[in-house]
Every structure is written in structure tokens, then in C-alpha cells.
Short mmCIF file of C-alpha atoms (C1' of nucleotides) and ligand atoms in Angstrom, two decimals:
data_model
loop_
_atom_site.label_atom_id
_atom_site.label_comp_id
_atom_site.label_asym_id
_atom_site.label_seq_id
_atom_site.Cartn_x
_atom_site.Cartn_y
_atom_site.Cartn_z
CA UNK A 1 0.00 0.00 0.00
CA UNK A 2 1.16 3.20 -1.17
CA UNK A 3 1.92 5.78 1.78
CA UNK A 4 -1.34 8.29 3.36
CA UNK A 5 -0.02 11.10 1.33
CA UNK A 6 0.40 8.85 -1.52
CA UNK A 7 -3.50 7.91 -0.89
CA UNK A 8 -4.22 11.87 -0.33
CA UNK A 9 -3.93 12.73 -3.86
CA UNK A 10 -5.13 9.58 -5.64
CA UNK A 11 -8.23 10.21 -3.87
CA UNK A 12 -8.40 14.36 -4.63
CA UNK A 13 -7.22 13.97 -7.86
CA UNK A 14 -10.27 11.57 -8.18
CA UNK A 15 -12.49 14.52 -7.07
CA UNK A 16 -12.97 12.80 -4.08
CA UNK A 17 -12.93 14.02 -0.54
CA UNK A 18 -10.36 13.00 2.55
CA UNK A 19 -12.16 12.35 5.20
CA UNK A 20 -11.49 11.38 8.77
CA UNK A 21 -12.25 7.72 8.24
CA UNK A 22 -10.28 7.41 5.37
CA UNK A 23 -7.87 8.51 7.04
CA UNK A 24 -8.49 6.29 10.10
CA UNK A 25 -8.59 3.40 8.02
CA UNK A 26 -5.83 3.82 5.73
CA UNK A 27 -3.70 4.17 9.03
CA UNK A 28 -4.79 1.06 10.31
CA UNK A 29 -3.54 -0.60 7.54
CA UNK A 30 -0.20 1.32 6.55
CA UNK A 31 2.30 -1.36 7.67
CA UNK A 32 0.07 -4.02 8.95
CA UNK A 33 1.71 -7.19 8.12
CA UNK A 34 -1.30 -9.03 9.31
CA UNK A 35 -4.25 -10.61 7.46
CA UNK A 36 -7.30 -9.20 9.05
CA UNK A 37 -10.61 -9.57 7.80
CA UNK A 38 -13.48 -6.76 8.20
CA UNK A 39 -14.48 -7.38 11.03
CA UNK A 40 -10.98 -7.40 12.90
CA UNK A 41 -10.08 -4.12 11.65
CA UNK A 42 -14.03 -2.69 12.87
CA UNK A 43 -13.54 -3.67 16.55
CA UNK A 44 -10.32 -2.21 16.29
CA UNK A 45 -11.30 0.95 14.82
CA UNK A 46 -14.32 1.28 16.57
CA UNK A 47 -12.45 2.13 20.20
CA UNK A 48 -10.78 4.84 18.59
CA UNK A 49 -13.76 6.15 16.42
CA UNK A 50 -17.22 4.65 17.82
CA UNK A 51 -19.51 5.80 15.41
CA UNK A 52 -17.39 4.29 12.42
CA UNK A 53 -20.10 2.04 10.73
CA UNK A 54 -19.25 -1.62 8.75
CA UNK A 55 -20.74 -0.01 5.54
CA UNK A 56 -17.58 2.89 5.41
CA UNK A 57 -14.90 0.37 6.26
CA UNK A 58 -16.10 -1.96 3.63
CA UNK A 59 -16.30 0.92 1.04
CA UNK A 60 -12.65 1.85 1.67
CA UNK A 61 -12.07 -1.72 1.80
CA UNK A 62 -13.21 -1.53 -1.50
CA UNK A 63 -11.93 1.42 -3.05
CA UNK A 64 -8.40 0.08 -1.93
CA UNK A 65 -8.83 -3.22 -3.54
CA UNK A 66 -9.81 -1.63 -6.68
CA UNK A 67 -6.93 0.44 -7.12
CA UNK A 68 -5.03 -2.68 -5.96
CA UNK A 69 -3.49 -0.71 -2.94
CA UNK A 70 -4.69 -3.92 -0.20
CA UNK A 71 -5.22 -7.62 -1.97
CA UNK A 72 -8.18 -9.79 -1.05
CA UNK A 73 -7.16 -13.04 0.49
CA UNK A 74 -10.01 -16.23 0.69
CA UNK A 75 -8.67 -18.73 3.42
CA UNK A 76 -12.24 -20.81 2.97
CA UNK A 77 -12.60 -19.18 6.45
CA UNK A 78 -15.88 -17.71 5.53
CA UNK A 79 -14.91 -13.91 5.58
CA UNK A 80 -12.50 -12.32 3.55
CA UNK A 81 -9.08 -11.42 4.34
CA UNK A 82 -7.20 -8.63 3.47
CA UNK A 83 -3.60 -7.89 3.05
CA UNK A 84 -2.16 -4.41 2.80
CA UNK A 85 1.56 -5.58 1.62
CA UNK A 86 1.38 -5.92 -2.25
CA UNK A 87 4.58 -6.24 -2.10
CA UNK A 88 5.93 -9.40 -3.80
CA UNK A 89 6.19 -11.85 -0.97
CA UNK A 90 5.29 -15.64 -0.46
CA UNK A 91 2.16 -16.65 1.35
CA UNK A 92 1.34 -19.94 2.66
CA UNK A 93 -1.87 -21.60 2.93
CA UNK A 94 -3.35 -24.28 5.06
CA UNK A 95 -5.88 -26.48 3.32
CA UNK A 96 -7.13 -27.98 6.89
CA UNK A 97 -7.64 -24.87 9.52
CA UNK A 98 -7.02 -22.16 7.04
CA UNK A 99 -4.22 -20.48 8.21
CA UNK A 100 -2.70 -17.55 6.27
CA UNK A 101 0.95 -16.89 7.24
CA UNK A 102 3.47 -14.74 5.10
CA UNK A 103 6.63 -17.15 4.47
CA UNK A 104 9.64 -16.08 6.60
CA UNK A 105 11.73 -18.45 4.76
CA UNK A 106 11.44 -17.82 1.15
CA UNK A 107 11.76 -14.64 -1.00
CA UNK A 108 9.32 -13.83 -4.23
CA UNK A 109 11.19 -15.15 -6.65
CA UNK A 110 9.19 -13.30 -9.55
CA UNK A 111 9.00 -9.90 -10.88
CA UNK A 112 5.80 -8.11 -12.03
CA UNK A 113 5.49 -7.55 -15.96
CA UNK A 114 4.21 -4.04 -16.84
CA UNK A 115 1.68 -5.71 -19.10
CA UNK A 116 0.66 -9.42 -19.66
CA UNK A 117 -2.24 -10.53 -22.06
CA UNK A 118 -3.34 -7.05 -22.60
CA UNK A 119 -3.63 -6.68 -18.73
CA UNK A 120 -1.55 -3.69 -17.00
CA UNK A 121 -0.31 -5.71 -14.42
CA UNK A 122 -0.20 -3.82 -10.76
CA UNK A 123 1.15 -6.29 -8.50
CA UNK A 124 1.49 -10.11 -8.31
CA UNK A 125 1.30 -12.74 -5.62
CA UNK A 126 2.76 -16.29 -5.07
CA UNK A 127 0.52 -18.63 -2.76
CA UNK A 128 1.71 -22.33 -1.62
CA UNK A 129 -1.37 -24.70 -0.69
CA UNK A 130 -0.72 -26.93 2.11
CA UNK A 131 -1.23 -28.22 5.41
CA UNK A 132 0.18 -26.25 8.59
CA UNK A 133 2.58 -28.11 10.90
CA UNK A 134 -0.81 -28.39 13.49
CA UNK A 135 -2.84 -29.82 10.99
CA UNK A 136 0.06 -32.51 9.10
CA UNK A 137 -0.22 -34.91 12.08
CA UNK A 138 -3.76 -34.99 12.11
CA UNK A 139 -4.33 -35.20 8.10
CA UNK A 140 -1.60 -37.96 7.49
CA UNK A 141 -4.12 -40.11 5.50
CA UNK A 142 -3.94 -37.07 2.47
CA UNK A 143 -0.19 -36.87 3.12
CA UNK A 144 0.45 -39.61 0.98
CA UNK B 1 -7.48 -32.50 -10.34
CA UNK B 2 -6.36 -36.05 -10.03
CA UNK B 3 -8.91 -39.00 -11.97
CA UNK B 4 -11.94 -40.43 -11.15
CA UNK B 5 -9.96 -43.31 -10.16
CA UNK B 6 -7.44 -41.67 -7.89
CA UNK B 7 -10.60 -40.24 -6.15
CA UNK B 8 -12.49 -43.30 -5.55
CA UNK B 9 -9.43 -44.87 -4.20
CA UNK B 10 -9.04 -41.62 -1.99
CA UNK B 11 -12.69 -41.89 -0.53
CA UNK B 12 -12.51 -45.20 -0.26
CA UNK B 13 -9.39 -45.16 1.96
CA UNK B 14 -10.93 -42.81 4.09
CA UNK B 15 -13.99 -45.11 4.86
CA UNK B 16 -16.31 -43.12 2.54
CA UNK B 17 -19.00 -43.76 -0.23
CA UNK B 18 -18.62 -43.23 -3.91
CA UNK B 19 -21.81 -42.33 -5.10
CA UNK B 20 -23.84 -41.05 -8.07
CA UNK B 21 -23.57 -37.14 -6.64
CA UNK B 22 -19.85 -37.17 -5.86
CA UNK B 23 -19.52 -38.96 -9.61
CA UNK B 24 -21.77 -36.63 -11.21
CA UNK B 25 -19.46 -33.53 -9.69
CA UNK B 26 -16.31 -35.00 -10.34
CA UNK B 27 -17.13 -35.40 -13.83
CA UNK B 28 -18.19 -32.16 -13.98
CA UNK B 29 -14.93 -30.55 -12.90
CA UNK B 30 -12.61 -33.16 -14.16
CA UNK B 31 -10.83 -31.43 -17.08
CA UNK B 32 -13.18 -27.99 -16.50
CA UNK B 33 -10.47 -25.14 -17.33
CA UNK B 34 -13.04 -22.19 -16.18
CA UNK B 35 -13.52 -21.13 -12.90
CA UNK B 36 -17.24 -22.06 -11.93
CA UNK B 37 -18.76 -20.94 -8.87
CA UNK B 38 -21.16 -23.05 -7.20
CA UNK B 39 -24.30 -21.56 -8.61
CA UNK B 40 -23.00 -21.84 -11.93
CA UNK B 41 -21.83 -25.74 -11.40
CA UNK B 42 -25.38 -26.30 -9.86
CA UNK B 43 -27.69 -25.23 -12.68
CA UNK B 44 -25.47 -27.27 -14.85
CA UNK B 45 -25.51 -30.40 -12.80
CA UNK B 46 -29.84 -29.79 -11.88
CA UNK B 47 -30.14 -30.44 -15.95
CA UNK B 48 -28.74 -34.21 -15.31
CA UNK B 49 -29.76 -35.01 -11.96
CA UNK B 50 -32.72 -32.63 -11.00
CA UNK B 51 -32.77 -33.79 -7.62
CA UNK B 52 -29.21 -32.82 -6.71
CA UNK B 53 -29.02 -30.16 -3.66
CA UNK B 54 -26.99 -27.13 -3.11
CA UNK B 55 -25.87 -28.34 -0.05
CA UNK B 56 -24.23 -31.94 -1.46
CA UNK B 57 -22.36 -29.80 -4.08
CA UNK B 58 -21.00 -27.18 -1.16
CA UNK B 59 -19.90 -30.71 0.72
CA UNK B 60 -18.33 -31.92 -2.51
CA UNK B 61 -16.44 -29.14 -3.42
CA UNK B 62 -15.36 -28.11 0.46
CA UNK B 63 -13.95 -31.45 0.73
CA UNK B 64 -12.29 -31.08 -2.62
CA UNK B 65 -10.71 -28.08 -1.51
CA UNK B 66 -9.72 -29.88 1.41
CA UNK B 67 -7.78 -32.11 -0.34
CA UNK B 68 -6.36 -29.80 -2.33
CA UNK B 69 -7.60 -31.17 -5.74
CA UNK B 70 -9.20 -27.91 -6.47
CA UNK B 71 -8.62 -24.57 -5.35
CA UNK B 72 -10.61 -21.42 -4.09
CA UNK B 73 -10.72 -18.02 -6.16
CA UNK B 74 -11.94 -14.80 -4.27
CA UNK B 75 -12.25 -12.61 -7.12
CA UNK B 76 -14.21 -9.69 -5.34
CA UNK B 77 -17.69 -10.39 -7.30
CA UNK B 78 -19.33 -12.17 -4.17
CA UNK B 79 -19.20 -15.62 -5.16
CA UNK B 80 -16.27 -17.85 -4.39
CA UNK B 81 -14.68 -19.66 -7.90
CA UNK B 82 -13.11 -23.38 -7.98
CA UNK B 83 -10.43 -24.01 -10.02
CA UNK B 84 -9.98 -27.25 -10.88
CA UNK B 85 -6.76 -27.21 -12.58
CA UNK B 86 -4.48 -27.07 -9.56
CA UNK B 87 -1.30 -27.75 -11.74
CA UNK B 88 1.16 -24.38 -11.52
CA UNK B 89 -0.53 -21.87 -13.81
CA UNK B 90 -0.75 -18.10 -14.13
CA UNK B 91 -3.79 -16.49 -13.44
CA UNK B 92 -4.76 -12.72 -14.55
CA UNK B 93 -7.58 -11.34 -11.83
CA UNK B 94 -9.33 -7.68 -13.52
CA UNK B 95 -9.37 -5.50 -10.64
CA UNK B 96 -11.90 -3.40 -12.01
CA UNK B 97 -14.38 -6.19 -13.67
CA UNK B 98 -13.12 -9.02 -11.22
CA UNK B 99 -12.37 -11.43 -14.21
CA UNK B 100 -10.31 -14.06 -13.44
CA UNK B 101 -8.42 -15.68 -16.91
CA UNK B 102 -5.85 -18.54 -17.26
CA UNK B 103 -3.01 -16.87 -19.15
CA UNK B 104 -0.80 -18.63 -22.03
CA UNK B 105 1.91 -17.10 -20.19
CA UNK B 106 4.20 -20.07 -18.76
CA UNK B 107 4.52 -19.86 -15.15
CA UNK B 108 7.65 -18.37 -13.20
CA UNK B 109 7.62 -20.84 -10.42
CA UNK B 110 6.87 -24.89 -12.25
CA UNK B 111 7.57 -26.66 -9.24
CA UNK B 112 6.88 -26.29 -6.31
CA UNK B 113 9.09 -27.79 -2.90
CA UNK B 114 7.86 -30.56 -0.87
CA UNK B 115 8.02 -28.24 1.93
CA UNK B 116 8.52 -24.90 3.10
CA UNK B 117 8.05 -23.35 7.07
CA UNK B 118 6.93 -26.43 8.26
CA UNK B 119 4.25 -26.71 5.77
CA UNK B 120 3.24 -29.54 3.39
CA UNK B 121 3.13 -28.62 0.50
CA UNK B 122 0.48 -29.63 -2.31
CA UNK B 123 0.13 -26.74 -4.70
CA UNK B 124 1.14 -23.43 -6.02
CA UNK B 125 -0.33 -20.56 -7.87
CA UNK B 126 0.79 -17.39 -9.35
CA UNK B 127 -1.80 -14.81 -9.79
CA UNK B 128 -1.57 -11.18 -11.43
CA UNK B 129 -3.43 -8.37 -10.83
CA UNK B 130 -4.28 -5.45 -13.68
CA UNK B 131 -6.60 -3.95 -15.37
CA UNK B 132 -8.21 -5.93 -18.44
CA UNK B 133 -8.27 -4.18 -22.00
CA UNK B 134 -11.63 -3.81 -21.78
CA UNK B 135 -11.14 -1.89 -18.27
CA UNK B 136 -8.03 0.02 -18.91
CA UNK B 137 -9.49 2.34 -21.23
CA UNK B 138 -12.08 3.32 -18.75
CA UNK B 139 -9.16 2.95 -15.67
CA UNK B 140 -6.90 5.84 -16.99
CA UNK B 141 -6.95 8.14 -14.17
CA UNK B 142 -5.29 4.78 -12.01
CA UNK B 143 -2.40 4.02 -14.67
CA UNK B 144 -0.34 5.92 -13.90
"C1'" DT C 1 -15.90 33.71 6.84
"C1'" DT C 2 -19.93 32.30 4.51
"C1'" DA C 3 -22.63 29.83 1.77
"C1'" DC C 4 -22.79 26.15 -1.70
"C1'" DT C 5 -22.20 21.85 -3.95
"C1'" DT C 6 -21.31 17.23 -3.97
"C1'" DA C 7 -19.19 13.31 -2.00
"C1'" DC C 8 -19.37 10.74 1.93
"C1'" DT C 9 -21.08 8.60 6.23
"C1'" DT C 10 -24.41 6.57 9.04
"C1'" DA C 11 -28.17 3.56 10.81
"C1'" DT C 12 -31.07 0.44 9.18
"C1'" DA C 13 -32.83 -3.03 6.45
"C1'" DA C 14 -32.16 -6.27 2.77
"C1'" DT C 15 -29.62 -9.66 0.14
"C1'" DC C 16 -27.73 -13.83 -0.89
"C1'" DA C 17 -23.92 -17.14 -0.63
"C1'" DT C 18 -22.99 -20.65 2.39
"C1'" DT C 19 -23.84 -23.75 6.31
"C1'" DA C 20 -26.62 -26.33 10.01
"C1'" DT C 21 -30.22 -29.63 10.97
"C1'" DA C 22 -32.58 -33.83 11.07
"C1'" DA C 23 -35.15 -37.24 8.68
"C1'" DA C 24 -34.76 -40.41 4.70
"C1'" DA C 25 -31.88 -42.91 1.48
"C1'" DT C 26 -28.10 -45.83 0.12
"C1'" DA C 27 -23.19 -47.70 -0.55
"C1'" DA C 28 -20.56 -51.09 1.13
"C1'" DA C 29 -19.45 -54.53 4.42
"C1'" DA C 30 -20.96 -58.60 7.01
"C1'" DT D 1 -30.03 -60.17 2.62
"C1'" DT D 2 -29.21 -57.54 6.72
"C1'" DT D 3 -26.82 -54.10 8.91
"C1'" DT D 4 -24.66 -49.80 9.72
"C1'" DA D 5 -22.31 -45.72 8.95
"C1'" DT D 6 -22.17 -42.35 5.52
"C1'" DT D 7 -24.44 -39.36 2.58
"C1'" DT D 8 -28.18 -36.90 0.65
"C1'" DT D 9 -32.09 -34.01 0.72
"C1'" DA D 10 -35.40 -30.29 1.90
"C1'" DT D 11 -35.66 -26.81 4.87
"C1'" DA D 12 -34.35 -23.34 7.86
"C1'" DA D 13 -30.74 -20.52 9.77
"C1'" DT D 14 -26.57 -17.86 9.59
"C1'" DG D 15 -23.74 -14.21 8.76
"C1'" DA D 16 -20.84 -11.51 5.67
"C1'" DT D 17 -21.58 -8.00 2.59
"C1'" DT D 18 -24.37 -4.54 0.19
"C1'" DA D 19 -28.42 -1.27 -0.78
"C1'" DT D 20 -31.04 2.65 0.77
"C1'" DA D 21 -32.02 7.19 2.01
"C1'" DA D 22 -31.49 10.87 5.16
"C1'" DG D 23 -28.09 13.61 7.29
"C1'" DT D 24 -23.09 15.37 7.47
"C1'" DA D 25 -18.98 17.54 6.15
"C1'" DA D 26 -14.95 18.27 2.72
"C1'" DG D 27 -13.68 21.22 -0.64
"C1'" DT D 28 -14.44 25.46 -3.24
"C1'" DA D 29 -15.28 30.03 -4.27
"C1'" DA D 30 -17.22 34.15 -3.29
MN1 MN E 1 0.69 -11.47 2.98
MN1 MN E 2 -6.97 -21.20 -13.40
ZN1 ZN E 3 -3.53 -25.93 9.56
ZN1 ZN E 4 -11.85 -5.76 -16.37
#
DNA sequence: TTACTTACTTATAATCATTATAAAATAAAA
DNA sequence: TTTTATTTTATAATGATTATAAGTAAGTAA
């Protein structure tokens, strides 16, 4: 995600307006190396700014996604996840409990095109299916 | 996706049934190189067995996704995509449109380790985001 | 400052994709 | 066959996300 000031003028020069939870929520996510769905980021955001409602958080949600600032993540969990670090970067998944961890291990290997297929390409991701150390014991019958 | 064969064997092993339904819906992915959602899979399947319910077909694929045979797509339009074609591919997602298209591309990454972080791992994917040609035109104030 | 325009936010209700339930059906083993 | 555990089905419930419409405030220009 690109930095608030960054954000500032992408949004004016869209004749938009900067409001106070924009700003709120775009901080809440500048540098968050977590996953966090929705509803995370509302209880969170809600003890600084208690009349923040679901329907503005999921409209910047949104809005970020479209401009491919944050990246949608779906664990199977049921809600969606989130991530603010577009950055190349290797996630793993667990098939069994649905754990989304960024690997600490192993670097991106892959650079973004500018353009692929007649798509302008804005960022990339590389995602490893699995099962979790937790869940490997308890799934050995698919470890075959 | 593995075969038909592979499968029964797999449900087998694990004490469970083969029957018609799981059949039917393994036929129906088995080789499928779109990304159906649920809805779309179900009108499709009601036309051969009208009987079939929602709810067998959300079993059947969750436990396919379990397994790792086929693979969850979040593309932002409210419905979660299956991918059956779990082999290492690249994958263009329309930010704007929320398209989701195999590219001819060849992927970056065509193997992927038996492990990583402590993780077993069973698949990769490499996805790209952008704006589509049919999008980019109407996009222009976010290429910059 | 002031008023003005328009985008945005909010509370509320609605939607709709997915999952839970419990009775009936059936694959597979005995 | 008979038995039994698994699966399926119809139905209802859940819960994440979105639509609505009235009120609020950011930005702009006197
Ligand atoms: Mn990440
Ligand atoms: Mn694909
Ligand atoms: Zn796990
Ligand atoms: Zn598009």
C-alpha cells in the first residue's frame, strides 16, 4: 500500500474528498503485516472512532482493492481477508484450519510484468497450498 | 485435479461412499479449465440429476478443496470460484471487472518444494493483478 | 468567513452465498 | 439379505456484505 499522502492525492485527484475515516482506516492498515478480515479491523477501529459504521470500512475496503493498494485473500474461512503488503512476498496456505501466514523463509522469486495478455499488471502474488505443521499430524491419511 | 480413479481410491481409503452425486461432480470438474462458482456448477448439474441439492455440491467441493484437488478463487464479485486445474498456472484477476483468466503465459515458479516453514506442501499458484483491455481504457486516471 | 455543492457517512434493512439440521436414502461390508 | 455408517435431501438458519435514504462535512469560491 502506497503511503497516506500517496493515498491523499489519488483520492483528490479523483475529485474525491479525505475524510477522517479514510484517514483512520488507511492508518490502520499502513504497515500491517497481518491478514485481518473486516471485522478485525471494525472492533479495532471502533475504540478509537465509535460511530465508524461496517458499511464505510467496507467501502474503503473496496476502493483500496480496486486500485489494488490492499489484496483480497479467501482462506475458505468464511470472511475475507485482506492484506495491505502488495509487495511481492510468499504466502502460505493451510488447506485444513485455514491459516494464512506470510513465508519467513522464502523470498518472491518473480517480478511483475508491466503488461501481460493485454492486462496492465499492478502487482502479483505467489501462494503455496498446504497443510500447517498443526494440521500434518492430524491429516496424514492425504499426506500420501 | 487427479482422476476419477485416484478419487475413488481416496474416498474409499478414508472409509467413505462413492456415489452417483460425488460422480456426477467429479465429472463435472474433471478437465473444466473455467472457474465455476457453485451456482454456476449447480444449474449445470440440476439439468442431469434434477434432484441434486446445493448443499451436497458445497460438501463436494469443500472437501475437494480440502484435499487440495481444487482450489478457491476470491475474485471480489461475491461468489467464491473453484479451479480445478491445480497444476502451476498463471492467473490474470481484472481488478476493475473481477475477471479471473488462465493466461498462455508459462509460469515463473513450475515446481513447487515438498516443503517450506513447516508446511506440506500440495500446490502453487501465481496470480496477477491489472486492469483488463476492456477496463483500462475506462481505468486511466489509475495508470499511472 | 460564509454559503454552496457534492461526495461521503451513518443507521437500518435487505440480500444472498454458504452452512446447520434432522429425517430419509443408500453404498458397502458382514 | 441384513446391517450400519455415511451421505443426501429439503428446509431453515446464519452471517458476511451490500443497498437505501437521510443527514453530514470536505472542498471550493465568493
Ligand atoms: Mn501477505
Ligand atoms: Mn486457473
Ligand atoms: Zn492448519
Ligand atoms: Zn476488467
Amino acid at each position: 500500500m502506497r503511503t497516506i499522502e500517496e493515498l491523499t492525492a489519488q483520492v483528490r485527484s479523483n475529485g474525491g474528498k479525505v475524510t477522517a475515516q479514510r484517514l483512520l482506516i488507511w492508518q490502520a492498515l499502513y504497515n500491517n503485516r497481518t491478514h485481518p478480515t473486516a471485522e478485525e479491523l471494525y472492533q479495532k477501529l471502533k475504540q478509537v472512532s465509535p460511530t465508524l459504521s461496517l458499511t464505510t470500512l467496507y467501502n474503503t475496503l473496496n476502493e483500496l482493492a480496486s486500485w489494488g493498494e490492499i489484496r483480497r485473500i479467501d482462506n475458505g474461512d468464511g470472511s475475507i481477508h485482506y492484506d495491505p503488503f502488495v509487495e511481492p512476498h510468499v504466502e502460505l496456505v493451510c488447506l485444513a484450519c485455514h491459516k494464512v501466514v506470510d513465508s519467513q523463509s522464502k523470498p518472491a522469486l518473480l517480478s511483475a510484468p508491466e503488461e501481460m495478455d493485454g492486462f496492465k499488471i499492478i502487482s502479483h502474488s505467489e501462494q503455496y497450498y498446504g497443510y500447517c505443521p498443526v494440521c500434518r499430524s492430524a491429516f496424514n491419511q492425504v499426506n500420501k
